[in-house]
Amino acid sequence: MTDQMDHLDADDLAMLATSFESAMAAAPDPSTIDQALFELGWPELLEAAPTQGAATVFTALGATGTTSGALDDVLAHALGLDVSATTGVALPPTQRTTTPARRDDEQIVVDGLVSPRIDTATSIVLAVASDQAVELVRVDPSKVDVAPVGGIDPDGGHRRLRATIAAADTNAETPGGTWPGAVAAAQVALAHQLVASSRWMLDQAREHALERVQFGRAIASFQAIRHKLSETLVQIEGAASVAGACTDDSDPMLAALAKSLAGSAARTASKHAQQVLAGIGFTTEHDFQRWMKRTVVIEGLFGSASSLPTTIGEDLLARGTAPRLFEL
C-alpha cells in the first residue's frame, strides 16, 4: 500500500483536493458530483493510492456537506471490482458491518442500504453471506425494491434496499478482495468525512462566538463557550490522528477505531456547535443544519460510536494485543 502512495506528491494531492471541493460546491447534486469526480480522475486516484485517495475525496465531501456515490467506488475497489459510475454496491443496514445479503438455498435475501448511486446505476453488487464464505453477485436494479429512507436527512440520497431474489437472476462475481477489507476501507473513508464535517461545524461555532455579543462582549470570551470549543477541537484532532494512522496500516481494528472516534468527535461537534449557535442553529437559514443532519446519517454507516466499541473490545480480548498508533 505504501509503495503505491509514494508516487503521489503532497502538492498534487492538495491541488486535487481543491478541485474536488470546488466541483462539489458548484454542483451539490450527487449524480453531478459523481460525474465531476470521474472527470477529475477519481478512479485513477483510487487505484494509485486507495487510502490516501479516499481520504482526499471524503475530506472534500465532509468539508462541503455534500453526498455522492464515492463510497460505492471505495467498496468496489476494495472488493477487487472495476470502479464505474454505473456500478452501485449495497451497504449494510445502519449501525452494522455485516453483509447486506444472505443466501437461503436458491434465493438471496437482501436487507441493506444503497447510496445515491442507485439513481444512475445499471447494476448493484451484493455481498452475500453463505455457509462457505462471502460471495459477490451482481443484480439488475429492477430486481430489488428501493424505498426512500425517512428520518433526519431525506435529502442525503440513501435508500432502503430489500428483496428476495432467485440466485439464477444474479451474475456471480469473482472477488479480488474480502468483505472485512471492504468494511475497513469504508470505515476509514467515512472517518475522514466525519472529521472534515466536524471541523466545519467547529469553525461555524467559533466564528459565531467571535461575532455574537452579549453583555457588551463577544461570547467567545465566556469560559463555558471556550470549554465547549476546546473539547470539540481535542476530540477532532484525536480522531484525525487515528484516521491518518490508517494510511500506513490496513488493520481492520484500527479502521474500526478510526470510525468510532470520528463518530464520537462528530457527535460532540454537533452538540457543542448547536449550543454555541443557539437559535440560529435550529433554522434552515443557517447551513449548520445540513451538516448536522448529514453527519448523523454518515455516523451510523458501517458501525457507529455506539456499536463499534463493543466490536473493538471483543477483538482486543481475542488478540490480546492493541495496535500501536504512534512510534514513541
CSV table of C-alpha atoms in Angstrom, one decimal:
chain,number,residue,atom,x,y,z
A,1,MET,CA,0.0,0.0,0.0
A,2,THR,CA,2.7,2.5,1.0
A,3,ASP,CA,4.6,1.7,-2.2
A,4,GLN,CA,1.7,2.9,-4.3
A,5,MET,CA,1.3,6.0,-2.3
A,6,ASP,CA,4.9,7.0,-2.7
A,7,HIS,CA,4.1,8.0,-6.3
A,8,LEU,CA,1.7,10.8,-5.1
A,9,ASP,CA,3.1,14.2,-4.3
A,10,ALA,CA,1.6,16.2,-1.5
A,11,ASP,CA,1.2,19.3,-3.7
A,12,ASP,CA,-0.6,17.2,-6.3
A,13,LEU,CA,-3.0,15.9,-3.6
A,14,ALA,CA,-3.6,19.4,-2.4
A,15,MET,CA,-4.5,20.5,-5.9
A,16,LEU,CA,-6.8,17.6,-6.3
A,17,ALA,CA,-8.5,18.3,-3.0
A,18,THR,CA,-9.1,21.9,-4.1
A,19,SER,CA,-10.6,20.7,-7.4
A,20,PHE,CA,-12.8,18.2,-5.7
A,21,GLU,CA,-14.1,20.7,-3.2
A,22,SER,CA,-14.8,23.2,-6.0
A,23,ALA,CA,-16.7,20.7,-8.0
A,24,MET,CA,-18.8,19.6,-5.1
A,25,ALA,CA,-19.6,23.2,-4.0
A,26,ALA,CA,-20.5,24.1,-7.6
A,27,ALA,CA,-22.9,21.1,-8.2
A,28,PRO,CA,-24.2,19.6,-4.9
A,29,ASP,CA,-26.4,17.1,-6.8
A,30,PRO,CA,-24.9,13.5,-6.1
A,31,SER,CA,-25.0,12.4,-9.7
A,32,THR,CA,-23.3,15.6,-10.9
A,33,ILE,CA,-20.7,15.2,-8.2
A,34,ASP,CA,-20.0,11.6,-9.3
A,35,GLN,CA,-19.6,12.8,-12.9
A,36,ALA,CA,-17.2,15.6,-11.8
A,37,LEU,CA,-15.2,13.2,-9.6
A,38,PHE,CA,-14.7,10.7,-12.5
A,39,GLU,CA,-13.7,13.6,-14.9
A,40,LEU,CA,-11.1,14.7,-12.3
A,41,GLY,CA,-9.6,11.2,-12.2
A,42,TRP,CA,-11.1,9.8,-9.1
A,43,PRO,CA,-10.9,6.1,-10.3
A,44,GLU,CA,-7.2,6.6,-11.2
A,45,LEU,CA,-6.5,8.2,-7.8
A,46,LEU,CA,-8.3,5.3,-6.0
A,47,GLU,CA,-6.3,2.8,-8.0
A,48,ALA,CA,-2.9,4.6,-7.4
A,49,ALA,CA,-3.5,5.3,-3.6
A,50,PRO,CA,-6.7,3.7,-2.2
A,51,THR,CA,-6.5,5.1,1.3
A,52,GLN,CA,-4.9,8.4,0.5
A,53,GLY,CA,-7.2,9.0,-2.4
A,54,ALA,CA,-10.3,8.1,-0.4
A,55,ALA,CA,-9.1,10.4,2.4
A,56,THR,CA,-8.8,13.3,-0.1
A,57,VAL,CA,-12.3,12.8,-1.6
A,58,PHE,CA,-14.1,12.1,1.6
A,59,THR,CA,-12.5,15.1,3.3
A,60,ALA,CA,-13.9,17.2,0.5
A,61,LEU,CA,-17.3,15.7,1.0
A,62,GLY,CA,-17.2,16.5,4.6
A,63,ALA,CA,-16.0,20.0,4.1
A,64,THR,CA,-18.7,20.8,1.6
A,65,GLY,CA,-21.6,18.9,3.3
A,66,THR,CA,-22.4,17.1,0.1
A,67,THR,CA,-23.1,13.4,-0.7
A,68,SER,CA,-22.2,11.2,-3.6
A,69,GLY,CA,-21.7,7.6,-4.7
A,70,ALA,CA,-18.0,7.6,-3.9
A,71,LEU,CA,-18.5,5.1,-1.1
A,72,ASP,CA,-19.6,2.6,-3.7
A,73,ASP,CA,-16.3,3.1,-5.5
A,74,VAL,CA,-14.3,2.6,-2.4
A,75,LEU,CA,-16.1,-0.7,-1.7
A,76,ALA,CA,-15.9,-1.8,-5.3
A,77,HIS,CA,-12.1,-1.2,-5.4
A,78,ALA,CA,-11.6,-3.0,-2.1
A,79,LEU,CA,-13.5,-5.9,-3.3
A,80,GLY,CA,-11.3,-6.1,-6.4
A,81,LEU,CA,-14.0,-4.9,-8.9
A,82,ASP,CA,-13.8,-2.3,-11.6
A,83,VAL,CA,-14.8,1.1,-10.5
A,84,SER,CA,-17.6,2.5,-12.6
A,85,ALA,CA,-20.1,5.3,-12.3
A,86,THR,CA,-22.8,2.9,-13.2
A,87,THR,CA,-22.0,0.3,-10.5
A,88,GLY,CA,-23.6,0.5,-7.1
A,89,VAL,CA,-22.6,-1.6,-4.1
A,90,ALA,CA,-25.1,-2.4,-1.4
A,91,LEU,CA,-24.4,-1.2,2.1
A,92,PRO,CA,-25.2,-2.9,5.4
A,93,PRO,CA,-28.1,-1.6,7.4
A,94,THR,CA,-27.2,1.3,9.7
A,95,GLN,CA,-25.1,0.5,12.7
A,96,ARG,CA,-24.0,-2.8,11.2
A,97,THR,CA,-20.9,-4.1,9.3
A,98,THR,CA,-22.4,-7.4,8.2
A,99,THR,CA,-23.1,-8.2,4.6
A,100,PRO,CA,-26.3,-6.7,3.3
A,101,ALA,CA,-27.4,-10.1,1.8
A,102,ARG,CA,-27.5,-13.7,2.7
A,103,ARG,CA,-28.1,-16.9,0.8
A,104,ASP,CA,-31.1,-19.0,1.6
A,105,ASP,CA,-30.9,-22.2,-0.6
A,106,GLU,CA,-31.5,-20.9,-4.1
A,107,GLN,CA,-32.6,-17.5,-3.0
A,108,ILE,CA,-30.7,-14.4,-1.9
A,109,VAL,CA,-32.4,-12.3,0.8
A,110,VAL,CA,-31.3,-8.6,0.8
A,111,ASP,CA,-31.7,-6.1,3.6
A,112,GLY,CA,-29.5,-3.1,3.4
A,113,LEU,CA,-29.0,0.4,2.0
A,114,VAL,CA,-27.9,1.9,-1.2
A,115,SER,CA,-26.2,5.3,-1.8
A,116,PRO,CA,-27.4,8.0,-4.2
A,117,ARG,CA,-25.5,6.0,-6.9
A,118,ILE,CA,-28.8,4.0,-7.2
A,119,ASP,CA,-30.2,6.8,-9.4
A,120,THR,CA,-27.6,6.1,-12.2
A,121,ALA,CA,-26.5,2.5,-11.5
A,122,THR,CA,-27.2,-0.1,-14.1
A,123,SER,CA,-26.2,-2.9,-11.7
A,124,ILE,CA,-25.9,-3.4,-8.0
A,125,VAL,CA,-23.2,-5.6,-6.4
A,126,LEU,CA,-24.3,-7.6,-3.4
A,127,ALA,CA,-22.0,-9.1,-0.8
A,128,VAL,CA,-23.8,-12.3,0.2
A,129,ALA,CA,-23.1,-14.4,3.3
A,130,SER,CA,-23.3,-18.1,2.7
A,131,ASP,CA,-22.3,-21.3,4.6
A,132,GLN,CA,-18.9,-21.3,3.0
A,133,ALA,CA,-17.9,-17.7,2.7
A,134,VAL,CA,-18.9,-14.3,1.4
A,135,GLU,CA,-19.8,-14.3,-2.3
A,136,LEU,CA,-20.4,-11.4,-4.6
A,137,VAL,CA,-23.2,-11.3,-7.1
A,138,ARG,CA,-24.4,-8.6,-9.5
A,139,VAL,CA,-28.1,-7.9,-10.0
A,140,ASP,CA,-30.2,-5.6,-12.1
A,141,PRO,CA,-31.7,-2.7,-10.1
A,142,SER,CA,-35.1,-3.7,-11.3
A,143,LYS,CA,-34.9,-6.9,-9.3
A,144,VAL,CA,-34.8,-5.1,-5.9
A,145,ASP,CA,-37.2,-2.9,-4.0
A,146,VAL,CA,-35.8,0.5,-3.2
A,147,ALA,CA,-37.6,2.9,-0.8
A,148,PRO,CA,-36.7,6.4,0.5
A,149,VAL,CA,-35.2,6.5,3.9
A,150,GLY,CA,-37.1,8.8,6.2
A,151,GLY,CA,-35.8,10.5,9.2
A,152,ILE,CA,-33.4,13.3,9.7
A,153,ASP,CA,-31.8,13.6,6.3
A,154,PRO,CA,-34.1,12.5,3.5
A,155,ASP,CA,-32.1,14.7,1.0
A,156,GLY,CA,-29.0,12.7,1.6
A,157,GLY,CA,-29.9,10.2,-1.1
A,158,HIS,CA,-29.6,6.9,0.8
A,159,ARG,CA,-32.4,4.4,0.2
A,160,ARG,CA,-33.6,1.2,1.9
A,161,LEU,CA,-32.9,-1.9,-0.1
A,162,ARG,CA,-34.9,-5.0,0.3
A,163,ALA,CA,-35.5,-8.0,-1.9
A,164,THR,CA,-35.7,-11.8,-2.2
A,165,ILE,CA,-34.0,-12.7,-5.5
A,166,ALA,CA,-33.7,-16.0,-7.2
A,167,ALA,CA,-30.0,-16.9,-7.4
A,168,ALA,CA,-30.5,-17.7,-11.0
A,169,ASP,CA,-31.3,-14.0,-11.6
A,170,THR,CA,-27.9,-12.8,-10.5
A,171,ASN,CA,-24.4,-12.9,-12.0
A,172,ALA,CA,-21.6,-14.2,-9.9
A,173,GLU,CA,-18.5,-12.0,-9.5
A,174,THR,CA,-15.0,-13.2,-8.6
A,175,PRO,CA,-13.9,-11.0,-5.7
A,176,GLY,CA,-10.3,-9.8,-5.6
A,177,GLY,CA,-10.7,-8.7,-2.0
A,178,THR,CA,-12.5,-9.6,1.1
A,179,TRP,CA,-15.6,-8.2,2.8
A,180,PRO,CA,-13.7,-7.3,6.0
A,181,GLY,CA,-11.2,-5.4,3.9
A,182,ALA,CA,-14.0,-3.5,2.2
A,183,VAL,CA,-15.6,-2.7,5.5
A,184,ALA,CA,-12.3,-1.3,6.8
A,185,ALA,CA,-11.8,0.8,3.6
A,186,ALA,CA,-15.3,2.2,4.0
A,187,GLN,CA,-14.8,3.0,7.7
A,188,VAL,CA,-11.5,4.9,7.1
A,189,ALA,CA,-13.1,6.9,4.3
A,190,LEU,CA,-16.1,7.8,6.4
A,191,ALA,CA,-13.9,8.7,9.3
A,192,HIS,CA,-12.2,11.3,7.1
A,193,GLN,CA,-15.6,12.6,6.1
A,194,LEU,CA,-16.7,12.9,9.7
A,195,VAL,CA,-13.6,14.6,10.8
A,196,ALA,CA,-13.9,17.2,8.0
A,197,SER,CA,-17.6,17.7,8.8
A,198,SER,CA,-16.7,18.2,12.5
A,199,ARG,CA,-14.1,20.8,11.6
A,200,TRP,CA,-16.6,22.7,9.5
A,201,MET,CA,-19.1,22.7,12.4
A,202,LEU,CA,-16.5,23.8,14.9
A,203,ASP,CA,-15.4,26.6,12.5
A,204,GLN,CA,-19.0,27.8,12.3
A,205,ALA,CA,-19.4,27.8,16.1
A,206,ARG,CA,-16.1,29.6,16.5
A,207,GLU,CA,-17.0,32.4,14.0
A,208,HIS,CA,-20.4,32.8,15.7
A,209,ALA,CA,-18.8,33.0,19.1
A,210,LEU,CA,-16.4,35.8,17.9
A,211,GLU,CA,-19.2,37.8,16.3
A,212,ARG,CA,-22.1,37.3,18.8
A,213,VAL,CA,-22.1,40.0,21.6
A,214,GLN,CA,-23.8,39.6,24.9
A,215,PHE,CA,-23.4,41.8,28.0
A,216,GLY,CA,-21.1,44.0,26.0
A,217,ARG,CA,-18.6,41.4,24.9
A,218,ALA,CA,-18.2,38.5,22.4
A,219,ILE,CA,-19.5,35.2,23.8
A,220,ALA,CA,-16.1,33.7,22.8
A,221,SER,CA,-14.7,35.3,25.9
A,222,PHE,CA,-17.1,33.3,28.1
A,223,GLN,CA,-15.4,30.3,29.8
A,224,ALA,CA,-18.3,28.0,29.1
A,225,ILE,CA,-18.1,28.7,25.4
A,226,ARG,CA,-14.3,28.2,25.4
A,227,HIS,CA,-14.6,24.9,27.1
A,228,LYS,CA,-17.1,23.6,24.5
A,229,LEU,CA,-15.0,24.7,21.6
A,230,SER,CA,-11.7,23.3,23.1
A,231,GLU,CA,-13.3,20.0,24.0
A,232,THR,CA,-14.5,19.7,20.4
A,233,LEU,CA,-11.1,20.5,19.0
A,234,VAL,CA,-9.4,17.9,21.1
A,235,GLN,CA,-11.7,15.2,20.0
A,236,ILE,CA,-11.4,16.1,16.4
A,237,GLU,CA,-7.6,16.1,16.4
A,238,GLY,CA,-7.6,12.8,18.2
A,239,ALA,CA,-9.9,11.2,15.6
A,240,ALA,CA,-7.9,12.8,12.8
A,241,SER,CA,-4.7,11.3,14.1
A,242,VAL,CA,-6.1,7.8,14.2
A,243,ALA,CA,-7.7,8.2,10.7
A,244,GLY,CA,-4.3,9.4,9.5
A,245,ALA,CA,-2.6,6.4,11.0
A,246,CYS,CA,-4.7,4.2,8.8
A,247,THR,CA,-2.8,5.5,5.8
A,248,ASP,CA,0.1,3.2,6.6
A,249,ASP,CA,-1.8,0.4,8.5
A,250,SER,CA,-4.6,-1.6,7.0
A,251,ASP,CA,-5.5,-3.3,10.3
A,252,PRO,CA,-9.4,-3.7,10.3
A,253,MET,CA,-9.4,-3.0,14.0
A,254,LEU,CA,-7.6,0.3,13.5
A,255,ALA,CA,-10.1,1.2,10.8
A,256,ALA,CA,-13.0,0.5,13.2
A,257,LEU,CA,-11.3,2.6,15.9
A,258,ALA,CA,-10.9,5.5,13.5
A,259,LYS,CA,-14.6,5.3,12.5
A,260,SER,CA,-15.7,5.1,16.2
A,261,LEU,CA,-13.5,8.0,17.3
A,262,ALA,CA,-14.5,10.1,14.3
A,263,GLY,CA,-18.2,9.4,15.0
A,264,SER,CA,-17.7,10.4,18.7
A,265,ALA,CA,-16.0,13.6,17.6
A,266,ALA,CA,-18.8,14.4,15.2
A,267,ARG,CA,-21.4,13.9,17.9
A,268,THR,CA,-19.5,16.3,20.2
A,269,ALA,CA,-19.1,18.8,17.4
A,270,SER,CA,-22.8,18.7,16.5
A,271,LYS,CA,-23.9,19.1,20.1
A,272,HIS,CA,-21.5,21.9,21.1
A,273,ALA,CA,-21.8,23.8,17.8
A,274,GLN,CA,-25.6,23.7,18.2
A,275,GLN,CA,-25.3,25.0,21.8
A,276,VAL,CA,-23.0,27.8,20.7
A,277,LEU,CA,-25.0,28.8,17.7
A,278,ALA,CA,-28.2,28.7,19.8
A,279,GLY,CA,-31.4,29.7,18.0
A,280,ILE,CA,-29.9,30.3,14.6
A,281,GLY,CA,-28.5,26.8,14.5
A,282,PHE,CA,-32.1,25.4,14.6
A,283,THR,CA,-33.2,27.2,11.5
A,284,THR,CA,-32.8,26.4,7.8
A,285,GLU,CA,-31.3,29.9,7.3
A,286,HIS,CA,-28.0,28.6,8.6
A,287,ASP,CA,-26.1,25.9,6.8
A,288,PHE,CA,-25.3,24.1,10.1
A,289,GLN,CA,-28.5,22.1,9.9
A,290,ARG,CA,-27.4,20.4,6.7
A,291,TRP,CA,-24.0,19.4,8.0
A,292,MET,CA,-25.5,18.2,11.3
A,293,LYS,CA,-28.2,16.1,9.6
A,294,ARG,CA,-25.7,14.6,7.1
A,295,THR,CA,-23.3,13.8,10.0
A,296,VAL,CA,-25.9,11.9,11.9
A,297,VAL,CA,-26.6,9.6,8.9
A,298,ILE,CA,-22.9,9.1,8.0
A,299,GLU,CA,-22.0,8.3,11.6
A,300,GLY,CA,-24.3,5.3,11.5
A,301,LEU,CA,-22.9,3.8,8.3
A,302,PHE,CA,-20.6,0.7,8.9
A,303,GLY,CA,-20.9,0.9,12.6
A,304,SER,CA,-21.2,3.9,14.9
A,305,ALA,CA,-19.6,5.3,18.1
A,306,SER,CA,-22.2,3.4,20.0
A,307,SER,CA,-21.9,0.0,18.3
A,308,LEU,CA,-18.2,-0.2,17.3
A,309,PRO,CA,-16.6,-0.1,20.8
A,310,THR,CA,-18.2,-3.5,21.6
A,311,THR,CA,-16.7,-5.0,18.4
A,312,ILE,CA,-13.3,-3.4,19.1
A,313,GLY,CA,-13.3,-4.7,22.7
A,314,GLU,CA,-14.1,-8.2,21.6
A,315,ASP,CA,-11.3,-8.1,19.0
A,316,LEU,CA,-8.8,-6.8,21.6
A,317,LEU,CA,-9.7,-9.6,24.0
A,318,ALA,CA,-9.3,-12.2,21.2
A,319,ARG,CA,-6.0,-10.8,20.1
A,320,GLY,CA,-4.5,-10.0,23.4
A,321,THR,CA,-2.7,-7.0,21.9
A,322,ALA,CA,-3.6,-3.5,20.8
A,323,PRO,CA,-2.4,-1.6,17.7
A,324,ARG,CA,0.4,0.9,18.1
A,325,LEU,CA,-0.8,4.2,16.8
A,326,PHE,CA,2.4,6.2,17.2
A,327,GLU,CA,6.1,5.3,17.5
A,328,LEU,CA,7.4,6.8,20.7
